[in-house]
Amino acid sequence: MIRKFKNQLFRAMCLLATLIGLGILVIILFTLFQKGMAGMNWQLFTEVTPGPGGEGGLANAIVGSIIMTSLGIVIAAPVGILAGTWLAEYGQNSKTADTIRFLNGMLMSAPSILIGLFVYELVVVFMGHFSGWAGAISLAIIALPVIISTTEEMLKLVPITLREAGAGLGTPRWKVTVKLSYRAVSTGIITGILLSVARISGETAPLLFTALNSSFMTVNPNEPMANLPVTIYQFAMSPYDSWNQLAWSGALLITMAILFLNIISRVLPQLKKRRS
């Protein structure tokens, strides 16, 4: 009787904790939608950020975020996939591979502001000015460990018989990896890349030290570049109602983008299972 009571009590506590977490999430999303939707209009996507107290939009910040995030993924994805491939296919349980996995885990948990300071000293000081390239490099470093870990774990799921079948036909090992293993886990690798995009989409701290911000529309990564996270940070702390409204709308845009990417990352594996 006592054991049954303890079991029921534990289940009730777990349910309560779940409901509290979901309740907080619902309150945050409701507040974000309520205040963010008030500023959703065509002007938000067509006009640049306004001056103090003025009216405008977030077009330059949206374009800047898309450019830097895209550049960051273009830099991180090939390096991360190749590194994850080496760990899964060649390094395996060697001391070098274990060291890389340890360092990758540290990089994954490192505060993003430290990465921003590192890129600031490495790139911004060297170039002599803030730039979109520096912001993209900092985002790439943040995305890199996610892609490495996902690629390695996906490749470990490939059956050894598939590799043996390729080797039995006289196929070189690298071609077995490219033609067979990659195709078998392509959905998982793409999912890891999408999750890394969601990971870096809302990063503010590293961009403060690298890309900074701009009130103008620019697509040149060699110049300081506007971006949504820093713009939201600056506008949310301002005393102007128009800027506060833009901050809420920008936060809603980022939230919806991350939600959309997470939904895609969940749907892709399900589609692959149905096809197979």
Coordinates of C-alpha atoms in Angstrom, one line a residue:
M1 CA 0.0 0.0 0.0
I2 CA 2.8 2.4 0.9
R3 CA 4.7 1.6 -2.3
K4 CA 1.6 2.3 -4.4
F5 CA 1.1 5.6 -2.6
K6 CA 4.7 6.6 -3.2
N7 CA 4.4 5.6 -6.9
Q8 CA 1.2 7.7 -7.3
L9 CA 2.8 10.6 -5.5
F10 CA 5.8 10.5 -7.7
R11 CA 3.7 10.4 -10.8
A12 CA 1.6 13.3 -9.6
M13 CA 4.8 15.4 -8.9
C14 CA 6.1 14.6 -12.4
L15 CA 2.8 15.7 -13.9
L16 CA 2.7 18.9 -11.8
A17 CA 6.3 19.8 -12.9
T18 CA 5.3 19.2 -16.5
L19 CA 2.2 21.4 -16.3
I20 CA 4.2 24.2 -14.6
G21 CA 6.8 24.1 -17.4
L22 CA 4.1 24.1 -20.1
G23 CA 2.2 26.8 -18.3
I24 CA 5.2 29.1 -18.2
L25 CA 5.8 28.4 -21.9
V26 CA 2.2 29.2 -22.8
I27 CA 2.3 32.5 -20.9
I28 CA 5.5 33.5 -22.7
L29 CA 4.2 32.6 -26.1
F30 CA 0.8 34.3 -25.4
T31 CA 2.5 37.5 -24.3
L32 CA 4.8 37.4 -27.3
F33 CA 2.0 36.9 -29.8
Q34 CA -0.2 39.4 -28.2
K35 CA 2.4 42.2 -28.2
G36 CA 4.3 41.1 -31.3
M37 CA 1.3 40.8 -33.6
A38 CA 0.3 44.4 -32.9
G39 CA 3.3 45.5 -35.0
M40 CA 3.0 43.0 -37.8
N41 CA 2.5 44.9 -41.0
W42 CA 4.0 45.4 -44.5
Q43 CA 6.1 48.3 -43.2
L44 CA 7.9 45.9 -40.9
F45 CA 9.4 44.0 -43.8
T46 CA 10.0 46.9 -46.2
E47 CA 11.4 49.8 -44.2
V48 CA 14.7 50.1 -42.3
T49 CA 15.1 50.7 -38.6
P50 CA 14.0 54.2 -37.7
G51 CA 15.7 56.9 -35.7
P52 CA 14.8 57.6 -32.1
G53 CA 11.0 57.8 -31.7
G54 CA 10.4 57.4 -35.4
E55 CA 8.4 55.0 -37.4
G56 CA 10.0 52.3 -39.5
G57 CA 10.6 48.6 -39.9
L58 CA 13.1 45.8 -39.6
A59 CA 14.0 45.2 -43.2
N60 CA 17.7 45.8 -42.8
A61 CA 17.9 43.7 -39.6
I62 CA 16.0 40.8 -41.2
V63 CA 18.3 40.9 -44.3
G64 CA 21.4 41.1 -42.2
S65 CA 20.4 38.2 -40.0
I66 CA 19.7 36.0 -43.0
I67 CA 23.0 36.9 -44.6
M68 CA 25.1 36.2 -41.5
T69 CA 23.2 33.1 -40.5
S70 CA 23.6 31.7 -44.1
L71 CA 27.3 32.5 -44.2
G72 CA 27.8 30.9 -40.8
I73 CA 26.1 27.7 -41.9
V74 CA 28.0 27.7 -45.2
I75 CA 31.2 27.8 -43.1
A76 CA 30.2 25.4 -40.4
A77 CA 28.3 22.7 -42.3
P78 CA 31.2 21.3 -44.5
V79 CA 33.7 21.5 -41.6
G80 CA 31.2 19.9 -39.2
I81 CA 30.2 17.1 -41.6
L82 CA 33.8 16.2 -42.4
A83 CA 34.8 16.3 -38.7
G84 CA 31.9 14.1 -37.7
T85 CA 32.7 11.7 -40.5
W86 CA 36.3 11.4 -39.4
L87 CA 35.2 10.7 -35.8
A88 CA 32.6 8.0 -36.9
E89 CA 34.5 6.4 -39.7
Y90 CA 38.2 6.8 -39.1
G91 CA 39.0 8.1 -35.6
Q92 CA 36.4 5.9 -33.8
N93 CA 37.9 5.1 -30.3
S94 CA 41.4 6.5 -30.7
K95 CA 42.8 9.0 -28.2
T96 CA 42.8 11.7 -30.8
A97 CA 39.1 11.2 -31.4
D98 CA 38.3 11.1 -27.7
T99 CA 40.1 14.4 -27.3
I100 CA 38.2 16.0 -30.2
R101 CA 34.9 14.8 -28.7
F102 CA 35.8 16.3 -25.3
L103 CA 36.8 19.6 -26.9
N104 CA 33.6 19.6 -29.0
G105 CA 31.5 19.1 -25.9
M106 CA 33.2 22.0 -24.2
L107 CA 32.7 24.2 -27.3
M108 CA 29.0 23.2 -27.3
S109 CA 28.5 24.3 -23.7
A110 CA 30.8 27.4 -23.9
P111 CA 29.0 30.8 -23.3
S112 CA 28.4 32.5 -26.6
I113 CA 29.8 35.8 -25.3
L114 CA 33.2 34.1 -24.9
I115 CA 33.1 33.1 -28.6
G116 CA 32.2 36.6 -29.5
L117 CA 35.2 38.0 -27.6
F118 CA 37.4 35.4 -29.2
V119 CA 36.3 36.4 -32.7
Y120 CA 36.6 40.0 -31.8
E121 CA 40.3 39.6 -30.9
L122 CA 40.9 37.3 -33.8
V123 CA 39.0 39.1 -36.6
V124 CA 37.6 42.5 -35.6
V125 CA 40.9 43.7 -34.2
F126 CA 42.8 42.4 -37.1
M127 CA 40.4 44.0 -39.7
G128 CA 40.2 47.2 -37.7
H129 CA 36.4 47.4 -37.8
F130 CA 33.2 45.4 -37.1
S131 CA 31.9 43.4 -40.0
G132 CA 29.3 40.8 -41.1
W133 CA 32.1 38.4 -41.7
A134 CA 33.1 38.5 -38.1
G135 CA 29.5 37.9 -37.1
A136 CA 29.2 35.0 -39.5
I137 CA 32.4 33.4 -38.1
S138 CA 31.2 33.6 -34.5
L139 CA 27.9 32.0 -35.5
A140 CA 29.7 29.3 -37.4
I141 CA 31.8 28.4 -34.3
I142 CA 28.5 28.2 -32.3
A143 CA 26.9 25.9 -34.9
L144 CA 29.9 23.7 -35.5
P145 CA 29.7 21.4 -32.4
V146 CA 26.0 20.7 -33.1
I147 CA 26.7 19.6 -36.7
I148 CA 29.8 17.5 -35.6
S149 CA 27.9 15.6 -32.9
T150 CA 24.8 15.0 -35.1
T151 CA 26.9 13.8 -38.1
E152 CA 28.9 11.4 -35.9
E153 CA 25.9 10.0 -34.2
M154 CA 24.0 9.5 -37.5
L155 CA 26.9 7.7 -39.1
K156 CA 27.2 5.4 -36.2
L157 CA 23.7 4.2 -36.9
V158 CA 24.6 2.9 -40.4
P159 CA 24.7 -0.9 -40.2
I160 CA 28.2 -2.4 -40.6
T161 CA 26.8 -4.8 -43.2
L162 CA 26.2 -1.8 -45.5
R163 CA 29.8 -0.8 -45.3
E164 CA 30.9 -4.5 -45.8
A165 CA 28.7 -4.8 -48.9
G166 CA 30.4 -1.8 -50.4
A167 CA 33.9 -3.0 -49.5
G168 CA 33.0 -6.4 -50.9
L169 CA 32.5 -4.8 -54.3
G170 CA 36.0 -3.3 -54.2
T171 CA 34.7 0.2 -53.5
P172 CA 37.2 2.5 -51.8
R173 CA 36.3 3.4 -48.2
W174 CA 35.7 7.1 -49.0
K175 CA 33.3 6.2 -51.8
V176 CA 31.4 3.9 -49.5
T177 CA 31.0 6.8 -47.0
V178 CA 29.9 9.2 -49.7
K179 CA 27.7 7.0 -51.8
L180 CA 26.2 4.7 -49.1
S181 CA 26.6 6.1 -45.6
Y182 CA 25.8 9.7 -46.4
R183 CA 22.7 8.7 -48.4
A184 CA 21.5 6.5 -45.6
V185 CA 21.7 9.2 -43.0
S186 CA 21.2 12.3 -45.1
T187 CA 17.9 13.2 -43.4
G188 CA 19.6 13.1 -40.0
I189 CA 22.5 15.3 -41.1
I190 CA 20.1 17.8 -42.6
T191 CA 18.2 17.8 -39.3
G192 CA 21.4 18.5 -37.4
I193 CA 22.1 21.5 -39.7
L194 CA 18.5 22.8 -39.3
L195 CA 18.9 22.5 -35.5
S196 CA 22.2 24.4 -35.6
V197 CA 20.4 27.2 -37.6
A198 CA 17.8 27.4 -34.9
R199 CA 20.6 27.5 -32.3
I200 CA 22.3 30.5 -33.8
S201 CA 19.3 32.5 -35.0
G202 CA 18.7 34.3 -31.8
E203 CA 22.3 34.8 -30.6
T204 CA 22.9 38.3 -29.4
A205 CA 26.1 38.4 -27.4
P206 CA 28.6 37.3 -30.1
L207 CA 27.1 39.7 -32.6
L208 CA 27.5 42.7 -30.2
F209 CA 31.3 42.1 -30.4
T210 CA 31.6 41.2 -34.1
A211 CA 28.9 42.6 -36.4
L212 CA 27.7 45.3 -34.0
N213 CA 24.6 46.8 -35.8
S214 CA 23.7 49.4 -38.4
S215 CA 20.7 51.6 -39.1
F216 CA 21.2 51.2 -42.9
M217 CA 20.4 48.5 -45.4
T218 CA 23.7 46.7 -46.3
V219 CA 24.5 43.4 -47.9
N220 CA 28.2 43.8 -47.8
P221 CA 29.7 41.5 -45.1
N222 CA 32.8 43.7 -44.9
E223 CA 30.8 46.4 -43.1
P224 CA 29.0 46.5 -39.8
M225 CA 25.7 44.7 -40.4
A226 CA 22.2 45.1 -38.9
N227 CA 20.7 42.0 -37.3
L228 CA 17.6 41.1 -35.5
P229 CA 19.0 39.9 -32.1
V230 CA 21.0 43.1 -31.5
T231 CA 18.3 45.3 -32.8
I232 CA 15.8 43.7 -30.5
Y233 CA 18.2 44.1 -27.5
Q234 CA 18.7 47.8 -28.2
F235 CA 15.1 48.6 -29.0
A236 CA 13.7 46.7 -26.0
M237 CA 15.8 48.8 -23.7
S238 CA 14.9 52.1 -25.3
P239 CA 12.3 54.6 -23.8
Y240 CA 10.5 54.9 -27.2
D241 CA 7.2 53.1 -27.7
S242 CA 7.7 52.7 -31.4
W243 CA 11.1 51.0 -30.8
N244 CA 9.6 48.8 -28.1
Q245 CA 6.9 47.6 -30.5
L246 CA 9.5 46.8 -33.2
A247 CA 11.4 44.8 -30.5
W248 CA 8.3 42.7 -29.8
S249 CA 7.6 42.1 -33.4
G250 CA 11.2 41.2 -34.1
A251 CA 11.2 38.7 -31.2
L252 CA 8.0 37.2 -32.6
L253 CA 9.7 36.8 -36.0
I254 CA 12.7 35.0 -34.5
T255 CA 10.5 32.7 -32.4
M256 CA 8.4 31.8 -35.4
A257 CA 11.5 31.1 -37.5
I258 CA 13.0 28.8 -34.8
L259 CA 9.6 27.1 -34.3
F260 CA 9.4 26.5 -38.1
L261 CA 12.9 25.0 -38.2
N262 CA 12.2 22.7 -35.3
I263 CA 9.0 21.5 -36.9
I264 CA 10.9 20.7 -40.1
S265 CA 13.6 18.9 -38.1
R266 CA 10.9 16.7 -36.6
V267 CA 9.0 16.1 -39.8
L268 CA 11.9 15.1 -42.0
P269 CA 12.7 11.9 -40.1
Q270 CA 9.1 10.9 -40.1
L271 CA 8.9 11.4 -43.9
K272 CA 12.0 9.3 -44.4
K273 CA 10.4 6.5 -42.3
R274 CA 7.2 6.5 -44.3
R275 CA 9.1 6.3 -47.6
S276 CA 11.2 3.4 -46.4

